[in-house]
Short mmCIF file of C-alpha atoms in Angstrom, two decimals:
data_model
loop_
_atom_site.label_atom_id
_atom_site.label_comp_id
_atom_site.label_asym_id
_atom_site.label_seq_id
_atom_site.Cartn_x
_atom_site.Cartn_y
_atom_site.Cartn_z
CA MET A 1 -24.24 20.26 18.45
CA VAL A 2 -22.71 21.50 15.12
CA GLU A 3 -19.82 22.78 16.95
CA SER A 4 -19.01 19.45 18.67
CA SER A 5 -19.46 17.66 15.55
CA LEU A 6 -16.79 19.72 13.70
CA LYS A 7 -14.44 19.43 16.78
CA GLU A 8 -14.71 15.56 16.54
CA LYS A 9 -14.07 15.78 12.70
CA ASN A 10 -10.99 18.05 13.32
CA ASN A 11 -9.69 15.79 16.14
CA GLN A 12 -10.01 12.69 13.85
CA LYS A 13 -8.23 14.57 10.97
CA GLU A 14 -5.36 15.48 13.46
CA GLU A 15 -5.16 11.85 14.66
CA GLU A 16 -4.98 10.43 11.19
CA PHE A 17 -2.46 13.11 10.04
CA LEU A 18 -0.20 12.37 13.11
CA CYS A 19 -0.47 8.63 12.32
CA ILE A 20 0.45 9.26 8.71
CA LEU A 21 3.49 11.40 9.70
CA THR A 22 4.68 8.90 12.28
CA LEU A 23 4.34 6.11 9.87
CA HIS A 24 5.88 8.03 7.06
CA SER A 25 8.81 9.06 9.30
CA LEU A 26 9.44 5.41 10.55
CA LEU A 27 9.49 4.19 6.93
CA GLU A 28 11.48 6.96 5.53
CA ASN A 29 14.00 7.49 8.32
CA PRO A 30 14.10 4.29 10.55
CA PRO A 31 16.08 4.86 13.75
CA GLY A 32 19.13 2.59 13.74
CA ASP A 33 18.80 1.38 17.25
CA ILE A 34 15.21 -0.23 16.59
CA PRO A 35 15.50 -3.72 15.18
CA GLU A 36 13.58 -4.47 11.95
CA THR A 37 11.16 -6.96 13.52
CA LEU A 38 10.09 -4.26 15.93
CA ARG A 39 9.73 -1.61 13.34
CA GLU A 40 7.48 -3.93 11.44
CA ALA A 41 5.45 -4.65 14.61
CA ILE A 42 5.03 -0.90 15.03
CA VAL A 43 3.85 -0.32 11.49
CA LYS A 44 1.61 -3.46 11.67
CA GLY A 45 0.14 -1.94 14.92
CA PHE A 46 -0.56 1.37 13.32
CA VAL A 47 -2.27 -0.17 10.43
CA GLN A 48 -4.31 -2.58 12.64
CA ILE A 49 -5.28 0.39 15.04
CA PHE A 50 -6.24 2.84 12.11
CA SER A 51 -7.95 0.41 9.69
CA PHE A 52 -8.55 3.27 7.28
CA VAL A 53 -5.06 4.87 6.55
CA ARG A 54 -4.27 7.30 3.82
CA VAL A 55 -0.83 8.14 2.52
CA GLN A 56 -0.85 11.18 0.32
CA GLY A 57 2.09 12.90 -1.38
CA SER A 58 4.74 12.54 -4.14
CA GLY A 59 7.86 10.20 -4.17
CA PHE A 60 6.71 8.03 -1.31
CA ARG A 61 9.15 5.00 -0.69
CA VAL A 62 8.93 1.88 1.21
CA GLN A 63 12.14 0.01 1.50
CA GLY A 64 12.97 -3.20 3.30
CA SER A 65 12.02 -6.95 3.44
CA GLY A 66 8.96 -8.74 4.61
CA PHE A 67 6.73 -5.43 4.75
CA ARG A 68 3.10 -6.17 5.40
CA VAL A 69 -0.11 -4.12 5.29
CA GLN A 70 -3.26 -5.43 6.99
CA GLY A 71 -6.50 -3.69 7.19
CA SER A 72 -9.41 -2.65 4.92
CA GLY A 73 -9.85 0.45 2.90
CA PHE A 74 -6.03 1.23 2.64
CA ARG A 75 -5.31 3.89 0.03
CA VAL A 76 -2.24 5.35 -1.53
CA GLN A 77 -2.56 8.57 -3.23
CA GLY A 78 0.26 10.38 -5.13
CA SER A 79 2.91 10.23 -7.88
CA GLY A 80 6.18 8.18 -7.92
CA PHE A 81 5.09 5.64 -5.47
CA ARG A 82 7.81 2.91 -5.22
CA VAL A 83 8.05 -0.18 -3.21
CA GLN A 84 11.33 -2.03 -3.12
CA GLY A 85 12.16 -5.10 -1.19
CA SER A 86 11.38 -8.89 -1.08
CA GLY A 87 8.26 -10.60 0.40
CA PHE A 88 5.99 -7.65 0.16
CA ARG A 89 2.28 -8.56 1.06
CA VAL A 90 -0.87 -6.63 0.99
CA GLN A 91 -3.75 -8.30 2.92
CA GLY A 92 -7.26 -6.97 3.24
CA SER A 93 -10.16 -5.80 1.17
CA GLY A 94 -10.60 -2.66 -1.10
CA PHE A 95 -7.00 -1.88 -1.49
CA ARG A 96 -6.54 0.96 -4.02
CA VAL A 97 -3.42 2.66 -5.47
CA GLN A 98 -4.12 5.97 -7.31
CA GLY A 99 -1.54 7.91 -9.20
CA SER A 100 1.03 7.80 -12.00
CA GLY A 101 4.36 6.00 -12.23
CA PHE A 102 3.60 3.25 -9.81
CA ARG A 103 6.47 0.59 -9.43
CA VAL A 104 6.89 -2.47 -7.64
CA GLN A 105 10.30 -3.95 -7.55
CA GLY A 106 11.27 -7.30 -5.84
CA SER A 107 10.59 -10.86 -5.67
CA GLY A 108 7.53 -12.82 -4.25
CA PHE A 109 5.11 -9.93 -4.48
CA ARG A 110 1.62 -11.12 -3.41
CA VAL A 111 -1.65 -9.38 -3.30
CA GLN A 112 -4.42 -11.17 -1.20
CA GLY A 113 -8.03 -9.90 -0.95
CA SER A 114 -11.13 -8.78 -2.97
CA GLY A 115 -11.54 -5.60 -4.89
CA PHE A 116 -8.03 -4.80 -5.75
CA ARG A 117 -7.88 -1.79 -8.00
CA VAL A 118 -4.87 -0.16 -9.71
CA GLN A 119 -5.57 3.32 -11.40
CA GLY A 120 -3.18 5.45 -13.23
CA SER A 121 -0.77 5.36 -16.20
CA GLY A 122 2.69 3.78 -16.53
CA PHE A 123 2.04 0.94 -14.10
CA ARG A 124 5.10 -1.41 -13.84
CA VAL A 125 5.77 -4.68 -12.08
CA GLN A 126 9.31 -5.92 -12.12
CA GLY A 127 10.24 -9.35 -10.56
CA SER A 128 9.60 -12.98 -10.43
CA GLY A 129 6.84 -14.87 -8.73
CA PHE A 130 4.29 -12.14 -8.92
CA ARG A 131 0.89 -13.57 -7.64
CA VAL A 132 -2.55 -11.92 -7.46
CA GLN A 133 -5.12 -13.78 -5.32
CA GLY A 134 -8.85 -12.80 -5.07
CA SER A 135 -11.85 -11.68 -7.02
CA GLY A 136 -12.76 -8.38 -8.76
CA PHE A 137 -9.21 -7.39 -9.84
CA ARG A 138 -9.09 -4.55 -12.05
CA VAL A 139 -6.39 -2.40 -13.69
CA GLN A 140 -7.24 0.83 -15.29
CA GLY A 141 -4.83 3.05 -17.26
CA SER A 142 -2.19 3.17 -20.06
CA GLY A 143 1.25 1.83 -20.27
CA PHE A 144 0.59 -1.28 -18.09
CA ARG A 145 3.74 -3.53 -18.10
CA VAL A 146 4.77 -6.79 -16.46
CA GLN A 147 8.19 -7.99 -16.58
CA GLY A 148 9.49 -11.13 -15.02
CA SER A 149 8.87 -14.85 -14.80
CA GLY A 150 6.18 -16.97 -12.94
CA PHE A 151 3.47 -14.29 -13.22
CA ARG A 152 0.12 -15.85 -11.84
CA VAL A 153 -3.48 -14.33 -11.59
CA GLN A 154 -5.96 -16.33 -9.58
CA GLY A 155 -9.58 -15.24 -8.95
CA LEU A 156 -12.66 -14.08 -10.64
CA GLY A 157 -13.47 -10.98 -12.59
CA PHE A 158 -10.05 -10.01 -13.69
CA ARG A 159 -10.13 -7.11 -16.10
CA VAL A 160 -7.42 -5.35 -18.05
#
C-alpha cells in the first residue's frame, strides 16, 4: 500500500518534470518550422492539461507576442524572471510569482483573476496600458516600481 502510493507520487513528479522541461524547451528554443499560433496552442494545451504547473529555476524567459497562461494554481519560482512581448495575459485564480528581480516589459499587460500575489524585491513593471482586474491583489516586498502611462487597478482588497 505504501509502496504503490510512493510509486504514484514519483510517477506524478516525473510527469510534471517532463511537462516543465518540454514547456521550457519550447519557449526557450522554439523550433523554426512550427508556426507561432501552433506553438501557442501547444503551450495552452500543456497548461490546460496540467492545471497545476510549476516553473523553477533562475533566468527563465518568455519571449513572443500574445502569450497566454490559463489554469489555476500557476506558480513561478526563481530569480531573474522576465516576460518580454506584447499582449501578455494571465487568466485564472491563485496566480503567484515568487522571487527577486521580476520584470515585465511590453504593452497591454493584463492580469485577470482573484488572489493575485507578487512576492519579492525589486519588482518592476515597464510599459503602457497596465491593467489589474480582480479581487485580493497583494504586492509584498521592497523596491516596487511602476513605469509607464495608463496604469489601472480594478477590484477589491488592493494592498501594497
